[in-house]
């Protein structure tokens, strides 16, 4: 007479297919809850009413035009972080749109930092991209490379063209896995000022 599996034996009876289903269900739950990076379904995740906005992780970064960007020193200005790669075709248009919004929003005092997230990129790689965008390295966009991925990690960025808007007080207002529309970004910059 053969014993029937009980309790934990039932999981073994599921086999590999069952384990895959359990793993996918877990990943789906994490995705739907937006755990780990503040992103929900690829949409901008704006803090809910009453939710405390968190202080933006500080960092310093050398820029293409020879100076250094420091988030702590940018306090008092809204800041937009735009995560890109020179190999990203849509990042050209995203950078151009961001430059137009920053130019139009000068009254807010906003600063935009375009961050190359390719760890192997050199300044020459980013400079070629900047020329393709049609913006000088010292334009309304500031350009830098995150070679070690420290900034990407600090903000939980997982996709190119993600945007982070930080208030003049240094708090993260939103993290978006996709570029914000000019209207959305303009509204957030007014709120951030």
Short mmCIF file of N, CA and C in Angstrom, two decimals:
data_model
loop_
_atom_site.label_atom_id
_atom_site.label_comp_id
_atom_site.label_asym_id
_atom_site.label_seq_id
_atom_site.Cartn_x
_atom_site.Cartn_y
_atom_site.Cartn_z
N UNK A 1 0.84 -1.17 0.00
CA UNK A 1 0.00 0.00 0.00
C UNK A 1 0.89 1.24 0.00
N UNK A 2 0.62 2.19 -0.85
CA UNK A 2 1.41 3.41 -1.02
C UNK A 2 0.79 4.56 -0.21
N UNK A 3 1.65 5.29 0.52
CA UNK A 3 1.18 6.44 1.31
C UNK A 3 0.92 7.62 0.40
N UNK A 4 -0.14 8.31 0.65
CA UNK A 4 -0.46 9.50 -0.13
C UNK A 4 0.25 10.70 0.48
N UNK A 5 0.74 11.62 -0.38
CA UNK A 5 1.43 12.80 0.16
C UNK A 5 0.45 13.69 0.92
N UNK A 6 0.92 14.22 2.02
CA UNK A 6 0.09 15.14 2.80
C UNK A 6 0.88 16.41 3.05
N UNK A 7 0.20 17.50 3.31
CA UNK A 7 0.83 18.77 3.68
C UNK A 7 1.85 19.20 2.63
N UNK A 8 3.15 19.23 3.04
CA UNK A 8 4.22 19.67 2.16
C UNK A 8 4.37 18.78 0.94
N UNK A 9 3.94 17.53 1.02
CA UNK A 9 4.03 16.63 -0.12
C UNK A 9 3.17 17.09 -1.29
N UNK A 10 2.11 17.80 -1.01
CA UNK A 10 1.25 18.31 -2.08
C UNK A 10 2.00 19.30 -2.96
N UNK A 11 2.85 20.13 -2.35
CA UNK A 11 3.64 21.08 -3.13
C UNK A 11 4.56 20.33 -4.08
N UNK A 12 5.16 19.24 -3.60
CA UNK A 12 6.03 18.45 -4.46
C UNK A 12 5.24 17.83 -5.60
N UNK A 13 4.01 17.46 -5.35
CA UNK A 13 3.17 16.86 -6.38
C UNK A 13 2.86 17.86 -7.49
N UNK A 14 2.93 19.16 -7.20
CA UNK A 14 2.67 20.19 -8.21
C UNK A 14 3.73 20.17 -9.30
N UNK A 15 4.94 19.86 -8.93
CA UNK A 15 6.02 19.81 -9.91
C UNK A 15 6.52 21.20 -10.28
N UNK A 16 7.31 21.25 -11.30
CA UNK A 16 7.93 22.49 -11.75
C UNK A 16 6.90 23.51 -12.20
N UNK A 17 5.87 23.08 -12.91
CA UNK A 17 4.83 23.99 -13.38
C UNK A 17 4.15 24.72 -12.23
N UNK A 18 3.89 24.03 -11.16
CA UNK A 18 3.26 24.64 -10.01
C UNK A 18 4.15 25.68 -9.35
N UNK A 19 5.44 25.38 -9.27
CA UNK A 19 6.38 26.34 -8.69
C UNK A 19 6.47 27.60 -9.54
N UNK A 20 6.44 27.44 -10.85
CA UNK A 20 6.48 28.60 -11.74
C UNK A 20 5.24 29.47 -11.51
N UNK A 21 4.08 28.83 -11.36
CA UNK A 21 2.84 29.58 -11.12
C UNK A 21 2.94 30.36 -9.81
N UNK A 22 3.47 29.73 -8.76
CA UNK A 22 3.61 30.39 -7.47
C UNK A 22 4.57 31.57 -7.59
N UNK A 23 5.70 31.38 -8.28
CA UNK A 23 6.68 32.45 -8.46
C UNK A 23 6.09 33.62 -9.23
N UNK A 24 5.36 33.32 -10.32
CA UNK A 24 4.74 34.39 -11.10
C UNK A 24 3.68 35.14 -10.30
N UNK A 25 2.94 34.44 -9.49
CA UNK A 25 1.93 35.09 -8.66
C UNK A 25 2.59 36.04 -7.66
N UNK A 26 3.71 35.62 -7.10
CA UNK A 26 4.45 36.48 -6.17
C UNK A 26 4.96 37.73 -6.86
N UNK A 27 5.53 37.57 -8.06
CA UNK A 27 6.02 38.73 -8.81
C UNK A 27 4.89 39.67 -9.18
N UNK A 28 3.75 39.11 -9.57
CA UNK A 28 2.59 39.93 -9.90
C UNK A 28 2.13 40.73 -8.69
N UNK A 29 2.13 40.10 -7.53
CA UNK A 29 1.72 40.81 -6.31
C UNK A 29 2.66 41.96 -6.01
N UNK A 30 3.97 41.73 -6.14
CA UNK A 30 4.94 42.81 -5.92
C UNK A 30 4.74 43.94 -6.91
N UNK A 31 4.51 43.59 -8.17
CA UNK A 31 4.32 44.61 -9.20
C UNK A 31 3.07 45.45 -8.92
N UNK A 32 1.99 44.77 -8.60
CA UNK A 32 0.72 45.48 -8.37
C UNK A 32 0.80 46.37 -7.14
N UNK A 33 1.55 45.95 -6.14
CA UNK A 33 1.69 46.76 -4.93
C UNK A 33 2.73 47.85 -5.11
N UNK A 34 3.57 47.75 -6.16
CA UNK A 34 4.57 48.78 -6.41
C UNK A 34 5.68 48.76 -5.38
N UNK A 35 5.97 47.59 -4.80
CA UNK A 35 6.99 47.51 -3.76
C UNK A 35 8.38 47.64 -4.35
N UNK A 36 9.27 48.18 -3.58
CA UNK A 36 10.67 48.20 -3.95
C UNK A 36 11.12 49.46 -4.65
N UNK A 37 10.28 50.09 -5.45
CA UNK A 37 10.78 51.26 -6.16
C UNK A 37 9.78 52.40 -6.28
N UNK A 38 8.62 52.30 -5.68
CA UNK A 38 7.68 53.40 -5.73
C UNK A 38 6.97 53.54 -7.07
N UNK A 39 7.14 52.58 -7.96
CA UNK A 39 6.49 52.66 -9.27
C UNK A 39 5.27 51.77 -9.27
N UNK A 40 4.21 52.25 -9.82
CA UNK A 40 2.98 51.47 -9.89
C UNK A 40 2.55 51.40 -11.34
N UNK A 41 2.64 50.22 -11.92
CA UNK A 41 2.15 50.00 -13.28
C UNK A 41 2.72 50.94 -14.31
N UNK A 42 3.96 51.41 -14.12
CA UNK A 42 4.58 52.28 -15.11
C UNK A 42 4.06 53.71 -15.07
N UNK A 43 3.23 54.03 -14.12
CA UNK A 43 2.66 55.37 -14.02
C UNK A 43 3.44 56.16 -12.97
N UNK A 44 3.26 57.45 -12.99
CA UNK A 44 3.86 58.29 -11.96
C UNK A 44 3.23 57.92 -10.62
N UNK A 45 4.04 57.78 -9.59
CA UNK A 45 3.56 57.43 -8.27
C UNK A 45 3.66 58.67 -7.39
N UNK A 46 2.59 59.40 -7.30
CA UNK A 46 2.56 60.61 -6.49
C UNK A 46 2.07 60.24 -5.11
N UNK A 47 2.73 60.73 -4.07
CA UNK A 47 2.29 60.39 -2.72
C UNK A 47 0.81 60.72 -2.52
N UNK A 48 0.11 59.83 -1.83
CA UNK A 48 -1.32 60.03 -1.56
C UNK A 48 -1.49 61.17 -0.56
N UNK A 49 -2.69 61.72 -0.52
CA UNK A 49 -2.98 62.78 0.44
C UNK A 49 -2.65 62.28 1.84
N UNK A 50 -1.93 63.09 2.59
CA UNK A 50 -1.60 62.72 3.96
C UNK A 50 -0.33 61.89 4.07
N UNK A 51 0.13 61.33 2.98
CA UNK A 51 1.35 60.52 3.02
C UNK A 51 2.55 61.46 3.11
N UNK A 52 3.50 61.15 3.97
CA UNK A 52 4.69 61.99 4.12
C UNK A 52 5.63 61.75 2.96
N UNK A 53 6.03 62.82 2.30
CA UNK A 53 7.01 62.70 1.22
C UNK A 53 8.37 62.48 1.87
N UNK A 54 9.20 61.66 1.25
CA UNK A 54 10.49 61.35 1.86
C UNK A 54 11.59 62.24 1.30
N UNK A 55 12.61 62.47 2.11
CA UNK A 55 13.74 63.29 1.72
C UNK A 55 14.50 62.59 0.60
N UNK A 56 14.86 63.34 -0.43
CA UNK A 56 15.58 62.78 -1.58
C UNK A 56 16.99 62.39 -1.15
N UNK A 57 17.45 61.19 -1.55
CA UNK A 57 18.83 60.79 -1.23
C UNK A 57 19.81 61.77 -1.86
N UNK A 58 20.76 62.25 -1.07
CA UNK A 58 21.73 63.22 -1.54
C UNK A 58 22.81 62.55 -2.39
N UNK A 59 23.37 63.30 -3.32
CA UNK A 59 24.48 62.82 -4.14
C UNK A 59 25.20 64.01 -4.76
N UNK A 60 26.43 63.77 -5.18
CA UNK A 60 27.20 64.74 -5.97
C UNK A 60 27.68 64.02 -7.21
N UNK A 61 27.81 64.78 -8.31
CA UNK A 61 28.15 64.16 -9.59
C UNK A 61 28.90 65.16 -10.47
N UNK A 62 30.04 64.73 -11.07
CA UNK A 62 30.71 65.62 -12.02
C UNK A 62 29.86 65.79 -13.27
N UNK A 63 29.82 67.01 -13.80
CA UNK A 63 29.04 67.31 -14.99
C UNK A 63 29.94 67.44 -16.20
N UNK A 64 29.33 67.34 -17.39
CA UNK A 64 30.10 67.42 -18.64
C UNK A 64 30.85 68.73 -18.78
N UNK A 65 30.26 69.83 -18.35
CA UNK A 65 30.92 71.11 -18.58
C UNK A 65 31.94 71.46 -17.48
N UNK A 66 32.33 70.48 -16.66
CA UNK A 66 33.44 70.66 -15.75
C UNK A 66 33.12 71.02 -14.32
N UNK A 67 31.87 71.28 -13.99
CA UNK A 67 31.51 71.58 -12.60
C UNK A 67 30.96 70.31 -11.95
N UNK A 68 30.53 70.45 -10.73
CA UNK A 68 29.94 69.32 -10.00
C UNK A 68 28.52 69.70 -9.58
N UNK A 69 27.59 68.77 -9.78
CA UNK A 69 26.22 68.95 -9.31
C UNK A 69 26.13 68.33 -7.93
N UNK A 70 25.54 69.06 -6.99
CA UNK A 70 25.29 68.55 -5.64
C UNK A 70 23.82 68.78 -5.33
N UNK A 71 23.11 67.71 -5.01
CA UNK A 71 21.69 67.86 -4.69
C UNK A 71 21.51 68.73 -3.46
N UNK A 72 22.39 68.61 -2.48
CA UNK A 72 22.29 69.43 -1.27
C UNK A 72 22.43 70.92 -1.61
N UNK A 73 23.31 71.25 -2.54
CA UNK A 73 23.50 72.65 -2.93
C UNK A 73 22.37 73.15 -3.81
N UNK A 74 21.60 72.24 -4.40
CA UNK A 74 20.46 72.63 -5.24
C UNK A 74 19.22 72.92 -4.40
N UNK A 75 19.31 72.72 -3.08
CA UNK A 75 18.18 72.97 -2.19
C UNK A 75 17.69 74.38 -2.41
N UNK A 76 16.38 74.55 -2.46
CA UNK A 76 15.78 75.85 -2.75
C UNK A 76 15.28 75.92 -4.18
N UNK A 77 15.64 74.90 -4.98
CA UNK A 77 15.19 74.81 -6.38
C UNK A 77 14.52 73.46 -6.60
N UNK A 78 13.43 73.42 -7.36
CA UNK A 78 12.92 72.11 -7.77
C UNK A 78 13.96 71.44 -8.67
N UNK A 79 14.08 70.12 -8.58
CA UNK A 79 15.05 69.38 -9.39
C UNK A 79 14.34 68.25 -10.10
N UNK A 80 14.66 68.08 -11.39
CA UNK A 80 14.16 66.95 -12.16
C UNK A 80 15.36 66.08 -12.52
N UNK A 81 15.27 64.79 -12.21
CA UNK A 81 16.28 63.83 -12.62
C UNK A 81 15.69 63.03 -13.78
N UNK A 82 16.44 62.94 -14.86
CA UNK A 82 15.99 62.20 -16.05
C UNK A 82 17.06 61.16 -16.36
N UNK A 83 16.68 59.87 -16.33
CA UNK A 83 17.61 58.77 -16.49
C UNK A 83 17.58 58.28 -17.94
N UNK A 84 18.74 58.31 -18.60
CA UNK A 84 18.81 58.00 -20.02
C UNK A 84 20.05 57.18 -20.35
N UNK A 85 20.15 56.81 -21.62
CA UNK A 85 21.35 56.17 -22.16
C UNK A 85 21.53 56.69 -23.58
N UNK A 86 22.78 56.96 -23.98
CA UNK A 86 23.02 57.46 -25.33
C UNK A 86 22.54 56.51 -26.43
N UNK A 87 22.37 55.25 -26.11
CA UNK A 87 21.90 54.26 -27.08
C UNK A 87 20.38 54.20 -27.17
N UNK A 88 19.69 55.00 -26.37
CA UNK A 88 18.22 55.01 -26.31
C UNK A 88 17.69 56.03 -27.32
N UNK A 89 17.03 55.55 -28.37
CA UNK A 89 16.53 56.43 -29.43
C UNK A 89 15.48 57.41 -28.91
N UNK A 90 14.59 56.96 -28.05
CA UNK A 90 13.53 57.85 -27.56
C UNK A 90 14.03 58.84 -26.51
N UNK A 91 15.23 58.62 -25.99
CA UNK A 91 15.79 59.54 -25.00
C UNK A 91 16.15 60.89 -25.63
N UNK A 92 16.39 60.92 -26.94
CA UNK A 92 16.66 62.19 -27.61
C UNK A 92 15.43 63.09 -27.49
N UNK A 93 14.28 62.58 -27.89
CA UNK A 93 13.05 63.37 -27.81
C UNK A 93 12.71 63.70 -26.36
N UNK A 94 12.90 62.75 -25.46
CA UNK A 94 12.62 63.00 -24.04
C UNK A 94 13.49 64.11 -23.49
N UNK A 95 14.76 64.14 -23.88
CA UNK A 95 15.68 65.20 -23.43
C UNK A 95 15.27 66.55 -24.00
N UNK A 96 14.86 66.55 -25.27
CA UNK A 96 14.43 67.81 -25.89
C UNK A 96 13.17 68.35 -25.21
N UNK A 97 12.21 67.47 -24.93
CA UNK A 97 10.98 67.90 -24.26
C UNK A 97 11.28 68.43 -22.86
N UNK A 98 12.18 67.75 -22.15
CA UNK A 98 12.55 68.19 -20.81
C UNK A 98 13.18 69.58 -20.88
N UNK A 99 14.08 69.80 -21.84
CA UNK A 99 14.72 71.11 -22.00
C UNK A 99 13.69 72.20 -22.26
N UNK A 100 12.69 71.91 -23.09
CA UNK A 100 11.64 72.90 -23.39
C UNK A 100 10.82 73.24 -22.13
N UNK A 101 10.49 72.22 -21.34
CA UNK A 101 9.71 72.46 -20.12
C UNK A 101 10.52 73.28 -19.13
N UNK A 102 11.80 72.94 -18.96
CA UNK A 102 12.65 73.68 -18.02
C UNK A 102 12.79 75.13 -18.48
N UNK A 103 12.98 75.33 -19.77
CA UNK A 103 13.09 76.69 -20.32
C UNK A 103 11.80 77.48 -20.06
N UNK A 104 10.67 76.85 -20.28
CA UNK A 104 9.37 77.52 -20.09
C UNK A 104 9.05 77.73 -18.61
N UNK A 105 9.69 76.95 -17.73
CA UNK A 105 9.40 77.02 -16.30
C UNK A 105 10.49 77.77 -15.53
N UNK A 106 11.19 78.65 -16.19
CA UNK A 106 12.29 79.38 -15.54
C UNK A 106 11.85 80.07 -14.26
N UNK A 107 10.61 80.51 -14.21
CA UNK A 107 10.13 81.22 -13.02
C UNK A 107 10.13 80.34 -11.77
N UNK A 108 10.11 79.01 -11.95
CA UNK A 108 10.13 78.11 -10.80
C UNK A 108 11.55 77.91 -10.27
N UNK A 109 12.55 78.29 -11.08
CA UNK A 109 13.95 78.08 -10.69
C UNK A 109 14.38 76.63 -10.81
N UNK A 110 13.63 75.84 -11.59
CA UNK A 110 13.90 74.40 -11.71
C UNK A 110 15.25 74.10 -12.34
N UNK A 111 15.84 73.03 -11.87
CA UNK A 111 17.11 72.51 -12.39
C UNK A 111 16.82 71.11 -12.91
N UNK A 112 17.33 70.79 -14.10
CA UNK A 112 17.15 69.45 -14.66
C UNK A 112 18.51 68.80 -14.85
N UNK A 113 18.62 67.57 -14.36
CA UNK A 113 19.85 66.80 -14.49
C UNK A 113 19.56 65.55 -15.30
N UNK A 114 20.19 65.46 -16.48
CA UNK A 114 20.06 64.28 -17.34
C UNK A 114 21.21 63.34 -17.01
N UNK A 115 20.88 62.14 -16.57
CA UNK A 115 21.87 61.18 -16.08
C UNK A 115 22.02 60.01 -17.03
N UNK A 116 23.22 59.83 -17.55
CA UNK A 116 23.56 58.66 -18.36
C UNK A 116 23.78 57.50 -17.40
N UNK A 117 23.00 56.42 -17.57
CA UNK A 117 23.07 55.29 -16.65
C UNK A 117 23.92 54.14 -17.15
N UNK A 118 24.51 54.26 -18.34
CA UNK A 118 25.39 53.21 -18.85
C UNK A 118 26.72 53.26 -18.12
N UNK A 119 27.01 52.23 -17.34
CA UNK A 119 28.20 52.24 -16.50
C UNK A 119 29.50 52.34 -17.29
N UNK A 120 29.55 51.85 -18.50
CA UNK A 120 30.78 51.89 -19.28
C UNK A 120 30.96 53.14 -20.12
N UNK A 121 30.00 54.06 -20.08
CA UNK A 121 30.08 55.25 -20.91
C UNK A 121 31.15 56.22 -20.41
N UNK A 122 31.78 56.87 -21.36
CA UNK A 122 32.78 57.91 -21.07
C UNK A 122 32.13 59.26 -21.37
N UNK A 123 32.74 60.34 -20.92
CA UNK A 123 32.18 61.67 -21.22
C UNK A 123 31.99 61.89 -22.72
N UNK A 124 32.87 61.34 -23.55
CA UNK A 124 32.75 61.50 -25.01
C UNK A 124 31.46 60.88 -25.54
N UNK A 125 31.05 59.76 -24.95
CA UNK A 125 29.80 59.10 -25.36
C UNK A 125 28.60 60.00 -25.06
N UNK A 126 28.59 60.58 -23.87
CA UNK A 126 27.47 61.45 -23.50
C UNK A 126 27.52 62.75 -24.31
N UNK A 127 28.71 63.28 -24.57
CA UNK A 127 28.83 64.49 -25.38
C UNK A 127 28.27 64.29 -26.78
N UNK A 128 28.51 63.12 -27.38
CA UNK A 128 27.96 62.82 -28.71
C UNK A 128 26.43 62.80 -28.64
N UNK A 129 25.88 62.24 -27.57
CA UNK A 129 24.43 62.22 -27.39
C UNK A 129 23.89 63.64 -27.25
N UNK A 130 24.57 64.46 -26.46
CA UNK A 130 24.14 65.85 -26.24
C UNK A 130 24.10 66.60 -27.57
N UNK A 131 25.09 66.37 -28.42
CA UNK A 131 25.09 67.01 -29.75
C UNK A 131 23.89 66.53 -30.57
N UNK A 132 23.57 65.24 -30.47
CA UNK A 132 22.41 64.70 -31.20
C UNK A 132 21.11 65.33 -30.72
N UNK A 133 21.05 65.62 -29.42
CA UNK A 133 19.86 66.25 -28.85
C UNK A 133 19.77 67.70 -29.32
N UNK A 134 20.91 68.30 -29.60
CA UNK A 134 20.93 69.69 -30.04
C UNK A 134 21.03 70.66 -28.88
N UNK A 135 21.52 70.18 -27.75
CA UNK A 135 21.67 71.02 -26.57
C UNK A 135 23.16 71.13 -26.24
N UNK A 136 23.66 72.32 -25.96
CA UNK A 136 25.04 72.42 -25.48
C UNK A 136 25.14 71.82 -24.08
N UNK A 137 26.32 71.35 -23.72
CA UNK A 137 26.52 70.71 -22.42
C UNK A 137 26.20 71.63 -21.26
N UNK A 138 26.23 72.94 -21.47
CA UNK A 138 25.94 73.89 -20.39
C UNK A 138 24.58 74.57 -20.59
N UNK A 139 23.65 73.89 -21.24
CA UNK A 139 22.32 74.47 -21.50
C UNK A 139 21.45 74.39 -20.25
N UNK A 140 20.13 74.47 -20.45
CA UNK A 140 19.21 74.37 -19.31
C UNK A 140 19.24 72.98 -18.70
N UNK A 141 19.71 72.00 -19.45
CA UNK A 141 19.89 70.66 -18.88
C UNK A 141 21.34 70.52 -18.45
N UNK A 142 21.52 69.92 -17.29
CA UNK A 142 22.87 69.59 -16.85
C UNK A 142 23.06 68.10 -17.13
N UNK A 143 24.25 67.72 -17.58
CA UNK A 143 24.51 66.37 -18.05
C UNK A 143 25.59 65.70 -17.22
N UNK A 144 25.31 64.47 -16.78
CA UNK A 144 26.30 63.72 -16.01
C UNK A 144 26.13 62.23 -16.23
N UNK A 145 27.15 61.48 -15.79
CA UNK A 145 27.14 60.01 -15.91
C UNK A 145 27.13 59.42 -14.50
N UNK A 146 26.28 58.43 -14.30
CA UNK A 146 26.21 57.69 -13.03
C UNK A 146 26.97 56.38 -13.22
N UNK A 147 28.32 56.40 -13.21
CA UNK A 147 29.10 55.23 -13.61
C UNK A 147 28.94 54.02 -12.70
N UNK A 148 28.70 54.23 -11.42
CA UNK A 148 28.60 53.10 -10.50
C UNK A 148 27.16 52.69 -10.23
N UNK A 149 26.20 53.44 -10.78
CA UNK A 149 24.78 53.11 -10.54
C UNK A 149 24.30 53.52 -9.16
N UNK A 150 25.08 54.32 -8.46
CA UNK A 150 24.71 54.74 -7.10
C UNK A 150 23.41 55.53 -7.07
N UNK A 151 23.26 56.46 -8.02
CA UNK A 151 22.05 57.30 -8.04
C UNK A 151 20.85 56.47 -8.48
N UNK A 152 21.06 55.62 -9.48
CA UNK A 152 20.00 54.72 -9.96
C UNK A 152 19.49 53.88 -8.78
N UNK A 153 20.41 53.33 -8.00
CA UNK A 153 20.03 52.50 -6.85
C UNK A 153 19.32 53.31 -5.79
N UNK A 154 19.85 54.49 -5.49
CA UNK A 154 19.28 55.31 -4.42
C UNK A 154 17.82 55.68 -4.70
N UNK A 155 17.48 55.83 -5.98
CA UNK A 155 16.11 56.22 -6.34
C UNK A 155 15.27 55.05 -6.86
N UNK A 156 15.83 53.84 -6.87
CA UNK A 156 15.08 52.66 -7.28
C UNK A 156 14.69 52.67 -8.75
N UNK A 157 15.54 53.24 -9.60
CA UNK A 157 15.22 53.36 -11.03
C UNK A 157 15.47 52.02 -11.72
N UNK A 158 14.51 51.62 -12.56
CA UNK A 158 14.63 50.35 -13.27
C UNK A 158 14.45 50.47 -14.77
N UNK A 159 14.02 51.63 -15.26
CA UNK A 159 13.80 51.78 -16.69
C UNK A 159 14.40 53.09 -17.20
N UNK A 160 14.83 53.07 -18.46
CA UNK A 160 15.28 54.29 -19.09
C UNK A 160 14.12 55.26 -19.21
N UNK A 161 14.43 56.52 -19.21
CA UNK A 161 13.48 57.62 -19.30
C UNK A 161 12.65 57.81 -18.02
N UNK A 162 13.05 57.15 -16.94
CA UNK A 162 12.40 57.41 -15.66
C UNK A 162 12.68 58.85 -15.26
N UNK A 163 11.75 59.44 -14.54
CA UNK A 163 11.90 60.81 -14.07
C UNK A 163 11.59 60.88 -12.58
N UNK A 164 12.37 61.70 -11.89
CA UNK A 164 12.14 61.96 -10.48
C UNK A 164 12.01 63.47 -10.33
N UNK A 165 10.99 63.93 -9.63
CA UNK A 165 10.81 65.35 -9.37
C UNK A 165 10.99 65.55 -7.87
N UNK A 166 11.90 66.46 -7.52
CA UNK A 166 12.26 66.74 -6.13
C UNK A 166 11.87 68.19 -5.84
N UNK A 167 11.21 68.41 -4.73
CA UNK A 167 10.74 69.75 -4.37
C UNK A 167 11.91 70.64 -3.96
N UNK A 168 11.65 71.93 -3.93
CA UNK A 168 12.67 72.89 -3.49
C UNK A 168 13.11 72.60 -2.06
N UNK A 169 12.25 71.97 -1.29
CA UNK A 169 12.58 71.58 0.08
C UNK A 169 13.35 70.28 0.18
N UNK A 170 13.64 69.64 -0.96
CA UNK A 170 14.45 68.43 -0.98
C UNK A 170 13.69 67.13 -0.82
N UNK A 171 12.37 67.17 -1.00
CA UNK A 171 11.59 65.94 -0.87
C UNK A 171 11.18 65.41 -2.24
N UNK A 172 11.14 64.09 -2.38
CA UNK A 172 10.72 63.46 -3.62
C UNK A 172 9.21 63.63 -3.76
N UNK A 173 8.79 64.29 -4.83
CA UNK A 173 7.36 64.45 -5.09
C UNK A 173 6.82 63.30 -5.90
N UNK A 174 7.60 62.85 -6.88
CA UNK A 174 7.14 61.76 -7.73
C UNK A 174 8.31 61.02 -8.34
N UNK A 175 8.09 59.75 -8.59
CA UNK A 175 9.01 58.90 -9.35
C UNK A 175 8.16 58.27 -10.45
N UNK A 176 8.57 58.44 -11.69
CA UNK A 176 7.82 57.91 -12.81
C UNK A 176 8.71 57.00 -13.65
N UNK A 177 8.22 55.83 -14.00
CA UNK A 177 8.98 54.88 -14.83
C UNK A 177 8.94 55.28 -16.30
N UNK A 178 8.15 56.28 -16.63
CA UNK A 178 8.06 56.78 -18.00
C UNK A 178 8.20 58.29 -17.96
N UNK A 179 8.57 58.90 -19.10
CA UNK A 179 8.68 60.36 -19.08
C UNK A 179 7.32 61.00 -18.79
N UNK A 180 7.35 62.02 -17.97
CA UNK A 180 6.13 62.77 -17.69
C UNK A 180 5.82 63.64 -18.90
N UNK A 181 4.55 63.85 -19.18
CA UNK A 181 4.18 64.74 -20.28
C UNK A 181 4.58 66.16 -19.90
N UNK A 182 4.75 67.04 -20.89
CA UNK A 182 5.08 68.43 -20.56
C UNK A 182 4.08 69.06 -19.59
N UNK A 183 2.79 68.77 -19.76
CA UNK A 183 1.78 69.34 -18.85
C UNK A 183 1.94 68.79 -17.43
N UNK A 184 2.17 67.48 -17.30
CA UNK A 184 2.37 66.88 -15.97
C UNK A 184 3.60 67.47 -15.30
N UNK A 185 4.69 67.56 -16.06
CA UNK A 185 5.95 68.05 -15.50
C UNK A 185 5.82 69.52 -15.09
N UNK A 186 5.18 70.32 -15.92
CA UNK A 186 4.98 71.73 -15.61
C UNK A 186 4.19 71.87 -14.30
N UNK A 187 3.13 71.10 -14.16
CA UNK A 187 2.30 71.16 -12.94
C UNK A 187 3.12 70.74 -11.72
N UNK A 188 3.91 69.70 -11.86
CA UNK A 188 4.73 69.23 -10.73
C UNK A 188 5.79 70.25 -10.35
N UNK A 189 6.38 70.92 -11.36
CA UNK A 189 7.40 71.94 -11.06
C UNK A 189 6.78 73.12 -10.32
N UNK A 190 5.55 73.48 -10.65
CA UNK A 190 4.88 74.56 -9.93
C UNK A 190 4.60 74.14 -8.49
N UNK A 191 4.21 72.89 -8.32
CA UNK A 191 3.98 72.36 -6.97
C UNK A 191 5.29 72.27 -6.21
N UNK A 192 6.37 71.95 -6.88
CA UNK A 192 7.68 71.73 -6.25
C UNK A 192 8.37 73.02 -5.84
N UNK A 193 7.97 74.14 -6.45
CA UNK A 193 8.68 75.41 -6.21
C UNK A 193 8.51 75.96 -4.83
#
